[in-house]
PDB file of C-alpha atoms in Angstrom:
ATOM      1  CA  UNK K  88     191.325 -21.793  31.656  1.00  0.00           C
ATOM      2  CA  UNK K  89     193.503 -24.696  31.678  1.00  0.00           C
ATOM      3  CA  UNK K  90     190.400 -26.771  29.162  1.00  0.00           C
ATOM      4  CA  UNK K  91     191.555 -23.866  26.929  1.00  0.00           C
ATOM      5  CA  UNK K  92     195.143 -23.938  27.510  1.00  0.00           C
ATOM      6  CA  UNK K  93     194.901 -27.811  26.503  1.00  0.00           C
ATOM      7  CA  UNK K  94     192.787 -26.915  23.215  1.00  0.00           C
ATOM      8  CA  UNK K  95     195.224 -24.357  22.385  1.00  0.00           C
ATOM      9  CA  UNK K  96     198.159 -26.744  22.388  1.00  0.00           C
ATOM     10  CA  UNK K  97     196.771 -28.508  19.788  1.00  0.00           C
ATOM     11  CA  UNK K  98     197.299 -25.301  17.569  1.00  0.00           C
ATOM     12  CA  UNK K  99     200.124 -24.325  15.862  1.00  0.00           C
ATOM     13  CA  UNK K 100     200.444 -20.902  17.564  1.00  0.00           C
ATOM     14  CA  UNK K 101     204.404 -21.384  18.188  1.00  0.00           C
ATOM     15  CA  UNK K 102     204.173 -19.971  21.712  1.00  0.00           C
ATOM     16  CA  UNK K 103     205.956 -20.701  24.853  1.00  0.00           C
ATOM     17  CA  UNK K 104     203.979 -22.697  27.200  1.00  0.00           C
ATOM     18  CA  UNK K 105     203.645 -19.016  29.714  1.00  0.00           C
ATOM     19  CA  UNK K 106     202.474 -17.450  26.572  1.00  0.00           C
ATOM     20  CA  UNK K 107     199.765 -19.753  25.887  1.00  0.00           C
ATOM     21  CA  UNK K 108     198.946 -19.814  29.506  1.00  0.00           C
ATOM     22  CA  UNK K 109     198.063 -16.067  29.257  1.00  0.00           C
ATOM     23  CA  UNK K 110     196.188 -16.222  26.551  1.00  0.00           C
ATOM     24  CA  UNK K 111     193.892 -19.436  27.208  1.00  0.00           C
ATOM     25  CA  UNK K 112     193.281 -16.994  30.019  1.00  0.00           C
ATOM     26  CA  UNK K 113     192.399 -13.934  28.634  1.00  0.00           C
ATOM     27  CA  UNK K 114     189.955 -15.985  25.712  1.00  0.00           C
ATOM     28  CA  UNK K 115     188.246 -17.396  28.630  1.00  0.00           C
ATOM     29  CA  UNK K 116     187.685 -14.318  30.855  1.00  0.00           C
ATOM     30  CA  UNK K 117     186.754 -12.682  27.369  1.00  0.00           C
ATOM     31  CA  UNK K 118     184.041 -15.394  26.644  1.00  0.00           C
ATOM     32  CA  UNK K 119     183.050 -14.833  30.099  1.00  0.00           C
ATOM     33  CA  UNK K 120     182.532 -11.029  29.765  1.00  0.00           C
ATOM     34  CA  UNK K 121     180.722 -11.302  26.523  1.00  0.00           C
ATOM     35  CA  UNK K 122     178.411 -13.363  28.240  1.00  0.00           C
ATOM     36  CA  UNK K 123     177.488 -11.062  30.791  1.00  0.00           C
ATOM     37  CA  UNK K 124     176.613  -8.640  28.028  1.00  0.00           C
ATOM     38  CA  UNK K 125     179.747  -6.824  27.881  1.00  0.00           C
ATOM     39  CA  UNK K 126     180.142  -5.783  23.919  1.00  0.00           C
ATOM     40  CA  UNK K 127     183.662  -3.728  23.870  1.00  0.00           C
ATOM     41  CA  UNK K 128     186.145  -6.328  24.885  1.00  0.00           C
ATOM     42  CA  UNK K 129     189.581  -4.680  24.368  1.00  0.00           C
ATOM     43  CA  UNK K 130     193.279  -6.738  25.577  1.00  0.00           C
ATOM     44  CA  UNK K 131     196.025  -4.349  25.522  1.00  0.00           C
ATOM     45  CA  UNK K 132     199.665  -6.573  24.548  1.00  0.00           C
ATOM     46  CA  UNK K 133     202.997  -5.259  24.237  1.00  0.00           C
ATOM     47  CA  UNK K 134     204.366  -8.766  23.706  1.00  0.00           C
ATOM     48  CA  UNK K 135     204.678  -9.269  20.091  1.00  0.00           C
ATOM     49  CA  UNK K 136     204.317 -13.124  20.578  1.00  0.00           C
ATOM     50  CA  UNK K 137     200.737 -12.865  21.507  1.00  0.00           C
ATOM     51  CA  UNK K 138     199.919  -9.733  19.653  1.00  0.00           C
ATOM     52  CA  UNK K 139     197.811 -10.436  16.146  1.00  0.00           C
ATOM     53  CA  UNK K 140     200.035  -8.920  13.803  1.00  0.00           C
ATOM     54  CA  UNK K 141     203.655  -9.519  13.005  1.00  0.00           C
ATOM     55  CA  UNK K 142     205.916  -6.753  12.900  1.00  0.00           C
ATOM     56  CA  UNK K 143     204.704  -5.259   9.101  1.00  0.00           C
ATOM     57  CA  UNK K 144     201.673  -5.353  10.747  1.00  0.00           C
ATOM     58  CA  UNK K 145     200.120  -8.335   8.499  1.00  0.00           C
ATOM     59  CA  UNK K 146     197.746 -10.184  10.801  1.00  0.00           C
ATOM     60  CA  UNK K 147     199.446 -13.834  12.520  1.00  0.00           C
ATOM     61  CA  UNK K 148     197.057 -16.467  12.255  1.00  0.00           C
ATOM     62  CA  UNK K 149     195.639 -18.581  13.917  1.00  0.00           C
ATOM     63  CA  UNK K 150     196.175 -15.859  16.829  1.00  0.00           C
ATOM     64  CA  UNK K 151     193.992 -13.379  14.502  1.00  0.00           C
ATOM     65  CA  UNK K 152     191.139 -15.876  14.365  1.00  0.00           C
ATOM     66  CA  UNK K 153     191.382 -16.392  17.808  1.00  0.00           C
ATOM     67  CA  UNK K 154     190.829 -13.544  19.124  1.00  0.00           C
ATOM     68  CA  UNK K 155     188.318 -12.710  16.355  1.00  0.00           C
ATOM     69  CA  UNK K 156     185.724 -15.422  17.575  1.00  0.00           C
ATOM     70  CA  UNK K 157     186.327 -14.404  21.174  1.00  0.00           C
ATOM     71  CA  UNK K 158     185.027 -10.753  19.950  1.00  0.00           C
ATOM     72  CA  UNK K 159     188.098  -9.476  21.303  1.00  0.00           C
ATOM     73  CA  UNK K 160     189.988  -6.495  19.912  1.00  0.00           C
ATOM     74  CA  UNK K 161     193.792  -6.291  20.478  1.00  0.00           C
ATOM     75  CA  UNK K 162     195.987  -2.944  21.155  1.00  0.00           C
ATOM     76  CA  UNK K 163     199.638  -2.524  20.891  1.00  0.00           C
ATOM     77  CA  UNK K 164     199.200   0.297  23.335  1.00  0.00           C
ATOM     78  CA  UNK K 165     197.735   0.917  26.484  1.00  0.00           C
ATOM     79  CA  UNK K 166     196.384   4.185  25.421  1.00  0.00           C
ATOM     80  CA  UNK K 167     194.226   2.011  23.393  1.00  0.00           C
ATOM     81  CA  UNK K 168     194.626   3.584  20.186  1.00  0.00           C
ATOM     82  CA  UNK K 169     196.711   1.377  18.048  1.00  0.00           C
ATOM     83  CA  UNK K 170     195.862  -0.203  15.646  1.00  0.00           C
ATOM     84  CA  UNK K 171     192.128   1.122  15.054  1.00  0.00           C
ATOM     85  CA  UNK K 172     189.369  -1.356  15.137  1.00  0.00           C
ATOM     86  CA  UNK K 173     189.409  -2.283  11.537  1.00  0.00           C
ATOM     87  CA  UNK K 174     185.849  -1.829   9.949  1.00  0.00           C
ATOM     88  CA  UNK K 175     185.171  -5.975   9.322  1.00  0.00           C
ATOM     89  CA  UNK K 176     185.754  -6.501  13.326  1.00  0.00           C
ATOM     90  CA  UNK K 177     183.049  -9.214  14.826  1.00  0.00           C
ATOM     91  CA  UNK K 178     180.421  -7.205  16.673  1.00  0.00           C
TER      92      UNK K 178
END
């Protein structure tokens, strides 16, 4: 986790160092869980500094990409039901 916070601070992802922290960790434990086999990796954030999407809902990138190659799918709720998966999500 901390390899990954140190690659991640070499991003422009204007986050506070905590914020980074937390999500280093949940990429890794992601990564980790795909590897096991685990396909539906969900994170549900109510921070809006590491959700995706800014607050029109336009996606924030890098963080978008980021949590695109770690196969991970973001809510804004922890019902889990916003926003929907978007068709084009990596499988």
């Amino acid at each position: 986790m901390l390899a990954k916070a140190v690659e991640l601070s070499t991003i422009n992802l204007d986050l506070k160092p905590f914020d980074q922290a937390i999500l280093a960790a949940v990429l890794v434990r992601a990564e980790q869980l795909r590897d096991l086999g685990v396909d539906d990796v969900v994170f549900c954030e109510l921070d809006g500094d590491l959700q995706p999407w800014d607050k029109n809902g336009r996606a924030k990138q890098p963080l978008q990409d980021l949590y695109d190659s770690a196969h991970l799918w973001v809510y804004g709720d922890f019902a889990m039901q916003s926003p929907v998966k978007r068709p084009t999500f990596p499988e």
